[in-house]
Amino acid sequence: MPELPEAQTIVSDLKKVLPGLKITGFWTDIASFGKIKDKAAGKKILGLERKGKNILIHLSDNLTLLVHQKMTGHLLYGKWQKKNNAWKSMIQGPLNDPENRFIHLLFFLSNGYQLALCDMRKFAKALTWPTDKLTRLKDIKNLGPDPFDKNFTFGRFKEIISKKSGKIKTVLMDQSLISGIGNIYSDEILWFSAVHPLKPAKKLKEKEIKKIYRTIRFILKKAIRARGSSYIDYRDAFGRKGKYQEMHCVYQMTGMKCKKKDGGIIEKIKIGGRSAHFCPVHQKL
C-alpha cells in the first residue's frame, strides 16, 4: 500500500503539471466513481496537497477531489488511447510498465493530457467533497497528526504512545493516532530504533520513545528523497519506480542477515493480520 512517502511523491509530481488545467472529460469503468463526473466537469485545478495517505486535488467552485490509493493504486499523468478495450499509453517509456496498465479512472485535461488512476485490485477510493467542509469528511476528520506537522512535537508523540497498551507497530500504523505510516515504514522505523514490534507502546522507555520519534522523520524524509518504495506495484505520477526498496533494511528481508552485522537473521511474524519484520538480536522483546 502506498504510504506517506509514495503519496507525497505523487503530489509533488502532479504539482508540477496540473495546476491551472481544466477537466474537460471523464471516463471510468467503476460504478462508484461515476458520480464524480458531473461534479468535476469543467472545473479548474487549483492545487494539490497530501493529508496522511490521501491525495487532495483542489478544484474551482469550492470542490476537492480526494484520492486514497489503498493497496495497489497510483495516480499517473500522461496520454492514453483505447485499443482492444484497454487503455494504452501513447507516450513511450515508464508509462508502458506492465504495472501501469490497470487504468480504471481517467480525467481528460485541457492540455491534451490525462490524469489516470491505475489500480490492479480496484480498491482505491475517489470522491469529491466541498473544500470548505473537508474537516467534516471522515477520511480527514479522523486522521492523527502528520509526522511533518509543526504540532507533531516529541511531547505530543510521547502523550500518544504512553496511553496505548497495543503493540508499538500497531500504534504506529493507526491512522487516527499518527497519519501516513503503514507496514513498510513502521518496520523500517522500529528496526532503526532497535525496538521490537511486539513491545507494548505504553511500556517503552523514554529513550526508546525519543529514538522512534527522531527516526520517524529520518526514515520518511529518506524515503521521499528516494521517491518511495516500489516493492511491487507502486509507481510515481510519470510511471517510474521509486528507489527506497533498494534501501530497505528489514521489510521483506525474512531469512537474510541483519544489516547491522550483529549476527541476527531477520524474522517475520504476524501482528493483527499484518506482517512484521525484525532482527531478534538488536530488537529484543
mmCIF file of C-alpha atoms in Angstrom:
data_model
loop_
_atom_site.group_PDB
_atom_site.id
_atom_site.type_symbol
_atom_site.label_atom_id
_atom_site.label_comp_id
_atom_site.label_asym_id
_atom_site.label_seq_id
_atom_site.Cartn_x
_atom_site.Cartn_y
_atom_site.Cartn_z
ATOM 1 C CA MET A 1 0.000 0.000 0.000
ATOM 2 C CA PRO A 2 1.350 3.453 -0.854
ATOM 3 C CA GLU A 3 2.210 5.253 2.380
ATOM 4 C CA LEU A 4 3.208 8.837 3.187
ATOM 5 C CA PRO A 5 6.398 8.928 1.042
ATOM 6 C CA GLU A 6 4.617 7.490 -2.001
ATOM 7 C CA ALA A 7 1.628 9.826 -1.667
ATOM 8 C CA GLN A 8 3.961 12.808 -1.182
ATOM 9 C CA THR A 9 5.992 11.842 -4.255
ATOM 10 C CA ILE A 10 2.876 11.766 -6.422
ATOM 11 C CA VAL A 11 1.608 15.074 -5.013
ATOM 12 C CA SER A 12 4.981 16.717 -5.684
ATOM 13 C CA ASP A 13 4.993 15.326 -9.237
ATOM 14 C CA LEU A 14 1.461 16.462 -10.017
ATOM 15 C CA LYS A 15 2.037 19.931 -8.574
ATOM 16 C CA LYS A 16 4.438 20.477 -11.477
ATOM 17 C CA VAL A 17 1.864 19.744 -14.189
ATOM 18 C CA LEU A 18 -1.761 20.018 -13.015
ATOM 19 C CA PRO A 19 -2.429 23.492 -11.526
ATOM 20 C CA GLY A 20 -4.176 25.773 -13.997
ATOM 21 C CA LEU A 21 -5.559 22.976 -16.175
ATOM 22 C CA LYS A 22 -9.268 22.293 -16.641
ATOM 23 C CA ILE A 23 -11.023 18.940 -16.542
ATOM 24 C CA THR A 24 -12.611 18.531 -19.972
ATOM 25 C CA GLY A 25 -13.697 14.890 -19.917
ATOM 26 C CA PHE A 26 -14.095 11.805 -17.770
ATOM 27 C CA TRP A 27 -14.073 8.003 -18.105
ATOM 28 C CA THR A 28 -14.354 5.161 -15.615
ATOM 29 C CA ASP A 29 -15.328 1.504 -15.536
ATOM 30 C CA ILE A 30 -16.064 1.552 -11.803
ATOM 31 C CA ALA A 31 -19.670 2.428 -10.995
ATOM 32 C CA SER A 32 -18.922 4.154 -7.683
ATOM 33 C CA PHE A 33 -16.662 6.677 -9.456
ATOM 34 C CA GLY A 34 -19.422 7.700 -11.870
ATOM 35 C CA LYS A 35 -20.860 10.308 -9.508
ATOM 36 C CA ILE A 36 -17.607 12.303 -9.800
ATOM 37 C CA LYS A 37 -18.260 13.059 -13.482
ATOM 38 C CA ASP A 38 -20.888 15.793 -13.245
ATOM 39 C CA LYS A 39 -19.265 17.479 -10.255
ATOM 40 C CA ALA A 40 -15.741 17.641 -11.701
ATOM 41 C CA ALA A 41 -16.657 18.516 -15.296
ATOM 42 C CA GLY A 42 -15.291 21.894 -16.382
ATOM 43 C CA LYS A 43 -13.535 22.550 -13.096
ATOM 44 C CA LYS A 44 -10.098 24.165 -12.957
ATOM 45 C CA ILE A 45 -7.341 22.514 -10.942
ATOM 46 C CA LEU A 46 -6.117 24.978 -8.320
ATOM 47 C CA GLY A 47 -3.577 22.951 -6.357
ATOM 48 C CA LEU A 48 -2.747 19.739 -4.528
ATOM 49 C CA GLU A 49 -1.829 18.617 -1.041
ATOM 50 C CA ARG A 50 -1.419 15.444 0.990
ATOM 51 C CA LYS A 51 -3.290 14.524 4.152
ATOM 52 C CA GLY A 52 -1.924 11.307 5.598
ATOM 53 C CA LYS A 53 -2.055 8.828 2.721
ATOM 54 C CA ASN A 54 -4.795 10.844 0.989
ATOM 55 C CA ILE A 55 -4.150 12.971 -2.103
ATOM 56 C CA LEU A 56 -6.294 16.104 -2.303
ATOM 57 C CA ILE A 57 -6.753 17.850 -5.651
ATOM 58 C CA HIS A 58 -8.397 21.227 -5.088
ATOM 59 C CA LEU A 59 -10.709 22.372 -7.863
ATOM 60 C CA SER A 60 -12.565 25.581 -8.639
ATOM 61 C CA ASP A 61 -16.034 26.266 -7.220
ATOM 62 C CA ASN A 62 -15.164 25.035 -3.726
ATOM 63 C CA LEU A 63 -14.657 21.400 -4.728
ATOM 64 C CA THR A 64 -11.903 18.934 -3.798
ATOM 65 C CA LEU A 65 -11.177 15.543 -5.318
ATOM 66 C CA LEU A 66 -9.879 13.098 -2.703
ATOM 67 C CA VAL A 67 -7.968 10.009 -3.811
ATOM 68 C CA HIS A 68 -6.779 7.273 -1.463
ATOM 69 C CA GLN A 69 -4.657 4.816 -3.421
ATOM 70 C CA LYS A 70 -5.330 1.932 -0.996
ATOM 71 C CA MET A 71 -3.461 -1.340 -1.703
ATOM 72 C CA THR A 72 -2.315 -1.132 -5.327
ATOM 73 C CA GLY A 73 -3.471 2.225 -6.685
ATOM 74 C CA HIS A 74 -1.367 5.071 -8.052
ATOM 75 C CA LEU A 75 -2.139 8.241 -9.989
ATOM 76 C CA LEU A 76 -0.494 8.717 -13.376
ATOM 77 C CA TYR A 77 -0.089 11.687 -15.716
ATOM 78 C CA GLY A 78 0.178 11.010 -19.426
ATOM 79 C CA LYS A 79 -1.704 10.305 -22.637
ATOM 80 C CA TRP A 80 -3.711 7.160 -23.310
ATOM 81 C CA GLN A 81 -5.919 5.871 -26.098
ATOM 82 C CA LYS A 82 -8.243 2.887 -26.074
ATOM 83 C CA LYS A 83 -7.188 -0.126 -28.140
ATOM 84 C CA ASN A 84 -8.851 -3.548 -27.995
ATOM 85 C CA ASN A 85 -10.899 -2.483 -24.977
ATOM 86 C CA ALA A 86 -7.814 -1.422 -22.984
ATOM 87 C CA TRP A 87 -6.126 1.920 -22.402
ATOM 88 C CA LYS A 88 -2.649 2.076 -23.934
ATOM 89 C CA SER A 89 -0.053 4.765 -23.231
ATOM 90 C CA MET A 90 0.713 6.986 -26.214
ATOM 91 C CA ILE A 91 3.975 8.025 -24.545
ATOM 92 C CA GLN A 92 6.857 5.584 -24.789
ATOM 93 C CA GLY A 93 8.788 4.988 -21.586
ATOM 94 C CA PRO A 94 7.890 4.219 -17.966
ATOM 95 C CA LEU A 95 4.136 4.549 -18.550
ATOM 96 C CA ASN A 96 4.372 1.328 -20.576
ATOM 97 C CA ASP A 97 5.497 -0.569 -17.467
ATOM 98 C CA PRO A 98 3.041 -3.511 -17.032
ATOM 99 C CA GLU A 99 2.222 -2.244 -13.528
ATOM 100 C CA ASN A 100 0.738 0.889 -15.135
ATOM 101 C CA ARG A 101 -1.797 -0.909 -17.320
ATOM 102 C CA PHE A 102 -4.706 -1.182 -14.865
ATOM 103 C CA ILE A 103 -6.473 2.087 -15.756
ATOM 104 C CA HIS A 104 -9.907 2.452 -14.138
ATOM 105 C CA LEU A 105 -10.397 6.223 -13.997
ATOM 106 C CA LEU A 106 -9.374 8.988 -16.409
ATOM 107 C CA PHE A 107 -9.697 12.762 -16.230
ATOM 108 C CA PHE A 108 -9.163 14.403 -19.621
ATOM 109 C CA LEU A 109 -7.325 17.720 -19.280
ATOM 110 C CA SER A 110 -7.311 20.964 -21.243
ATOM 111 C CA ASN A 111 -3.709 20.475 -22.424
ATOM 112 C CA GLY A 112 -4.459 17.161 -24.130
ATOM 113 C CA TYR A 113 -3.078 15.011 -21.312
ATOM 114 C CA GLN A 114 -4.968 12.845 -18.832
ATOM 115 C CA LEU A 115 -4.816 12.119 -15.127
ATOM 116 C CA ALA A 116 -5.334 8.395 -14.583
ATOM 117 C CA LEU A 117 -5.933 6.142 -11.623
ATOM 118 C CA CYS A 118 -4.190 2.810 -12.103
ATOM 119 C CA ASP A 119 -5.285 0.128 -9.653
ATOM 120 C CA MET A 120 -4.813 -3.604 -10.139
ATOM 121 C CA ARG A 121 -7.091 -4.664 -7.275
ATOM 122 C CA LYS A 122 -9.663 -1.873 -7.726
ATOM 123 C CA PHE A 123 -9.677 -0.967 -4.012
ATOM 124 C CA ALA A 124 -8.704 2.690 -4.477
ATOM 125 C CA LYS A 125 -11.072 5.400 -3.286
ATOM 126 C CA ALA A 126 -12.012 8.579 -5.168
ATOM 127 C CA LEU A 127 -14.672 11.114 -4.236
ATOM 128 C CA THR A 128 -15.478 14.814 -4.362
ATOM 129 C CA TRP A 129 -16.263 16.983 -1.344
ATOM 130 C CA PRO A 130 -16.792 20.703 -0.667
ATOM 131 C CA THR A 131 -13.364 22.187 0.025
ATOM 132 C CA ASP A 132 -14.562 24.298 2.940
ATOM 133 C CA LYS A 133 -16.054 21.213 4.621
ATOM 134 C CA LEU A 134 -13.112 18.825 4.291
ATOM 135 C CA THR A 135 -12.605 18.718 8.046
ATOM 136 C CA ARG A 136 -16.045 17.091 8.315
ATOM 137 C CA LEU A 137 -15.113 14.280 5.936
ATOM 138 C CA LYS A 138 -14.384 11.073 7.848
ATOM 139 C CA ASP A 139 -11.243 10.400 5.790
ATOM 140 C CA ILE A 140 -9.764 13.697 7.022
ATOM 141 C CA LYS A 141 -11.532 14.266 10.337
ATOM 142 C CA ASN A 142 -10.296 11.007 11.851
ATOM 143 C CA LEU A 143 -6.620 11.460 10.955
ATOM 144 C CA GLY A 144 -3.992 11.830 13.636
ATOM 145 C CA PRO A 145 -1.172 14.395 13.328
ATOM 146 C CA ASP A 146 1.097 14.240 10.296
ATOM 147 C CA PRO A 147 4.747 13.446 11.137
ATOM 148 C CA PHE A 148 5.768 16.678 9.386
ATOM 149 C CA ASP A 149 3.208 18.910 11.113
ATOM 150 C CA LYS A 150 4.571 21.549 13.473
ATOM 151 C CA ASN A 151 2.282 20.240 16.197
ATOM 152 C CA PHE A 152 3.827 16.769 15.968
ATOM 153 C CA THR A 153 6.225 17.507 18.810
ATOM 154 C CA PHE A 154 8.020 14.995 20.991
ATOM 155 C CA GLY A 155 5.615 15.874 23.792
ATOM 156 C CA ARG A 156 2.616 15.112 21.592
ATOM 157 C CA PHE A 157 4.166 11.869 20.380
ATOM 158 C CA LYS A 158 5.008 10.759 23.923
ATOM 159 C CA GLU A 159 1.449 11.513 25.006
ATOM 160 C CA ILE A 160 0.077 9.372 22.161
ATOM 161 C CA ILE A 161 2.434 6.463 22.861
ATOM 162 C CA SER A 162 2.171 6.465 26.646
ATOM 163 C CA LYS A 163 -1.592 5.938 26.641
ATOM 164 C CA LYS A 164 -1.644 2.929 24.334
ATOM 165 C CA SER A 165 -1.394 -0.668 25.513
ATOM 166 C CA GLY A 166 -1.255 -2.016 21.960
ATOM 167 C CA LYS A 167 1.871 -3.254 20.211
ATOM 168 C CA ILE A 168 4.113 -0.394 19.080
ATOM 169 C CA LYS A 169 3.958 -1.448 15.415
ATOM 170 C CA THR A 170 0.153 -1.401 15.522
ATOM 171 C CA VAL A 171 0.170 2.002 17.219
ATOM 172 C CA LEU A 172 2.499 3.488 14.590
ATOM 173 C CA MET A 173 0.161 2.274 11.827
ATOM 174 C CA ASP A 174 -3.025 3.567 13.469
ATOM 175 C CA GLN A 175 -4.030 6.472 11.215
ATOM 176 C CA SER A 176 -6.165 8.024 13.950
ATOM 177 C CA LEU A 177 -3.030 8.400 16.107
ATOM 178 C CA ILE A 178 -0.328 9.245 13.528
ATOM 179 C CA SER A 179 -1.169 9.640 9.854
ATOM 180 C CA GLY A 180 0.817 8.291 6.938
ATOM 181 C CA ILE A 181 2.796 5.360 8.365
ATOM 182 C CA GLY A 182 1.984 1.835 7.195
ATOM 183 C CA ASN A 183 3.510 -1.618 7.108
ATOM 184 C CA ILE A 184 6.730 -0.791 5.259
ATOM 185 C CA TYR A 185 7.841 2.243 7.211
ATOM 186 C CA SER A 186 6.761 1.002 10.644
ATOM 187 C CA ASP A 187 9.104 -1.965 10.101
ATOM 188 C CA GLU A 188 11.956 0.281 8.991
ATOM 189 C CA ILE A 189 11.410 2.790 11.816
ATOM 190 C CA LEU A 190 11.422 0.107 14.508
ATOM 191 C CA TRP A 191 14.497 -1.622 13.044
ATOM 192 C CA PHE A 192 16.462 1.644 13.143
ATOM 193 C CA SER A 193 15.126 2.382 16.635
ATOM 194 C CA ALA A 194 16.082 -1.080 17.968
ATOM 195 C CA VAL A 195 12.551 -1.667 19.279
ATOM 196 C CA HIS A 196 10.702 -4.981 18.940
ATOM 197 C CA PRO A 197 7.397 -4.608 17.040
ATOM 198 C CA LEU A 198 5.514 -6.592 19.717
ATOM 199 C CA LYS A 199 6.569 -4.335 22.579
ATOM 200 C CA PRO A 200 3.546 -2.628 24.215
ATOM 201 C CA ALA A 201 3.658 1.082 23.429
ATOM 202 C CA LYS A 202 2.989 2.226 26.992
ATOM 203 C CA LYS A 203 5.917 0.136 28.289
ATOM 204 C CA LEU A 204 8.507 1.899 26.149
ATOM 205 C CA LYS A 205 11.247 3.759 27.992
ATOM 206 C CA GLU A 206 11.633 7.476 27.328
ATOM 207 C CA LYS A 207 14.878 6.935 25.413
ATOM 208 C CA GLU A 208 13.083 4.437 23.151
ATOM 209 C CA ILE A 209 10.239 6.885 22.534
ATOM 210 C CA LYS A 210 12.775 9.604 21.666
ATOM 211 C CA LYS A 211 14.580 7.275 19.288
ATOM 212 C CA ILE A 212 11.365 6.322 17.491
ATOM 213 C CA TYR A 213 10.247 9.961 17.299
ATOM 214 C CA ARG A 214 13.507 11.060 15.664
ATOM 215 C CA THR A 215 13.601 8.033 13.386
ATOM 216 C CA ILE A 216 10.082 8.585 12.027
ATOM 217 C CA ARG A 217 11.064 11.795 10.254
ATOM 218 C CA PHE A 218 14.508 10.477 9.330
ATOM 219 C CA ILE A 219 13.090 7.417 7.549
ATOM 220 C CA LEU A 220 10.187 9.237 5.896
ATOM 221 C CA LYS A 221 12.444 12.022 4.580
ATOM 222 C CA LYS A 222 14.901 9.458 3.251
ATOM 223 C CA ALA A 223 12.080 7.571 1.511
ATOM 224 C CA ILE A 224 10.680 10.769 -0.025
ATOM 225 C CA ARG A 225 14.118 11.640 -1.406
ATOM 226 C CA ALA A 226 14.237 8.145 -2.937
ATOM 227 C CA ARG A 227 10.743 8.713 -4.411
ATOM 228 C CA GLY A 228 9.105 5.978 -2.360
ATOM 229 C CA SER A 229 9.191 2.189 -2.299
ATOM 230 C CA SER A 230 8.249 0.196 -5.403
ATOM 231 C CA TYR A 231 8.413 -3.222 -3.783
ATOM 232 C CA ILE A 232 5.704 -4.478 -6.138
ATOM 233 C CA ASP A 233 3.310 -2.173 -7.956
ATOM 234 C CA TYR A 234 3.779 1.421 -6.783
ATOM 235 C CA ARG A 235 4.921 3.890 -9.458
ATOM 236 C CA ASP A 236 5.229 7.692 -9.389
ATOM 237 C CA ALA A 237 2.996 10.046 -11.403
ATOM 238 C CA PHE A 238 5.127 9.552 -14.511
ATOM 239 C CA GLY A 239 5.114 5.757 -14.247
ATOM 240 C CA ARG A 240 8.590 5.367 -12.758
ATOM 241 C CA LYS A 241 9.667 3.105 -9.917
ATOM 242 C CA GLY A 242 10.733 4.561 -6.608
ATOM 243 C CA LYS A 243 14.124 3.534 -5.234
ATOM 244 C CA TYR A 244 13.664 3.202 -1.492
ATOM 245 C CA GLN A 245 13.042 -0.560 -1.774
ATOM 246 C CA GLU A 246 16.744 -0.779 -2.601
ATOM 247 C CA MET A 247 17.478 0.768 0.802
ATOM 248 C CA HIS A 248 15.151 -1.377 2.933
ATOM 249 C CA CYS A 249 16.914 -2.753 5.974
ATOM 250 C CA VAL A 250 14.223 -5.112 7.254
ATOM 251 C CA TYR A 251 10.939 -5.004 5.321
ATOM 252 C CA GLN A 252 10.522 -8.259 3.323
ATOM 253 C CA MET A 253 14.052 -9.317 4.334
ATOM 254 C CA THR A 254 12.981 -12.558 6.056
ATOM 255 C CA GLY A 255 15.854 -15.024 6.403
ATOM 256 C CA MET A 256 18.541 -12.505 5.495
ATOM 257 C CA LYS A 257 21.417 -11.392 7.710
ATOM 258 C CA CYS A 258 20.735 -8.205 9.651
ATOM 259 C CA LYS A 259 22.426 -5.208 8.051
ATOM 260 C CA LYS A 260 23.704 -4.135 11.465
ATOM 261 C CA LYS A 261 26.012 -7.164 11.229
ATOM 262 C CA ASP A 262 25.015 -8.243 14.736
ATOM 263 C CA GLY A 263 24.622 -11.901 13.819
ATOM 264 C CA GLY A 264 20.846 -11.664 13.640
ATOM 265 C CA ILE A 265 18.686 -13.214 10.940
ATOM 266 C CA ILE A 266 15.573 -11.235 10.022
ATOM 267 C CA GLU A 267 12.343 -12.876 11.185
ATOM 268 C CA LYS A 268 8.728 -12.379 10.168
ATOM 269 C CA ILE A 269 5.680 -12.550 12.431
ATOM 270 C CA LYS A 270 2.002 -11.623 12.158
ATOM 271 C CA ILE A 271 0.511 -8.821 14.239
ATOM 272 C CA GLY A 272 -3.209 -8.273 13.813
ATOM 273 C CA GLY A 273 -3.170 -9.810 10.355
ATOM 274 C CA ARG A 274 -0.225 -7.695 9.190
ATOM 275 C CA SER A 275 3.345 -8.850 8.712
ATOM 276 C CA ALA A 276 6.181 -7.502 10.835
ATOM 277 C CA HIS A 277 9.881 -7.962 10.106
ATOM 278 C CA PHE A 278 12.574 -7.561 12.762
ATOM 279 C CA CYS A 279 16.025 -8.603 13.951
ATOM 280 C CA PRO A 280 15.842 -10.766 17.112
ATOM 281 C CA VAL A 281 19.336 -9.681 18.179
ATOM 282 C CA HIS A 282 19.081 -5.891 18.410
ATOM 283 C CA GLN A 283 15.267 -5.671 18.600
ATOM 284 C CA LYS A 284 14.710 -7.631 21.780
ATOM 285 C CA LEU A 285 11.291 -8.023 23.381
#
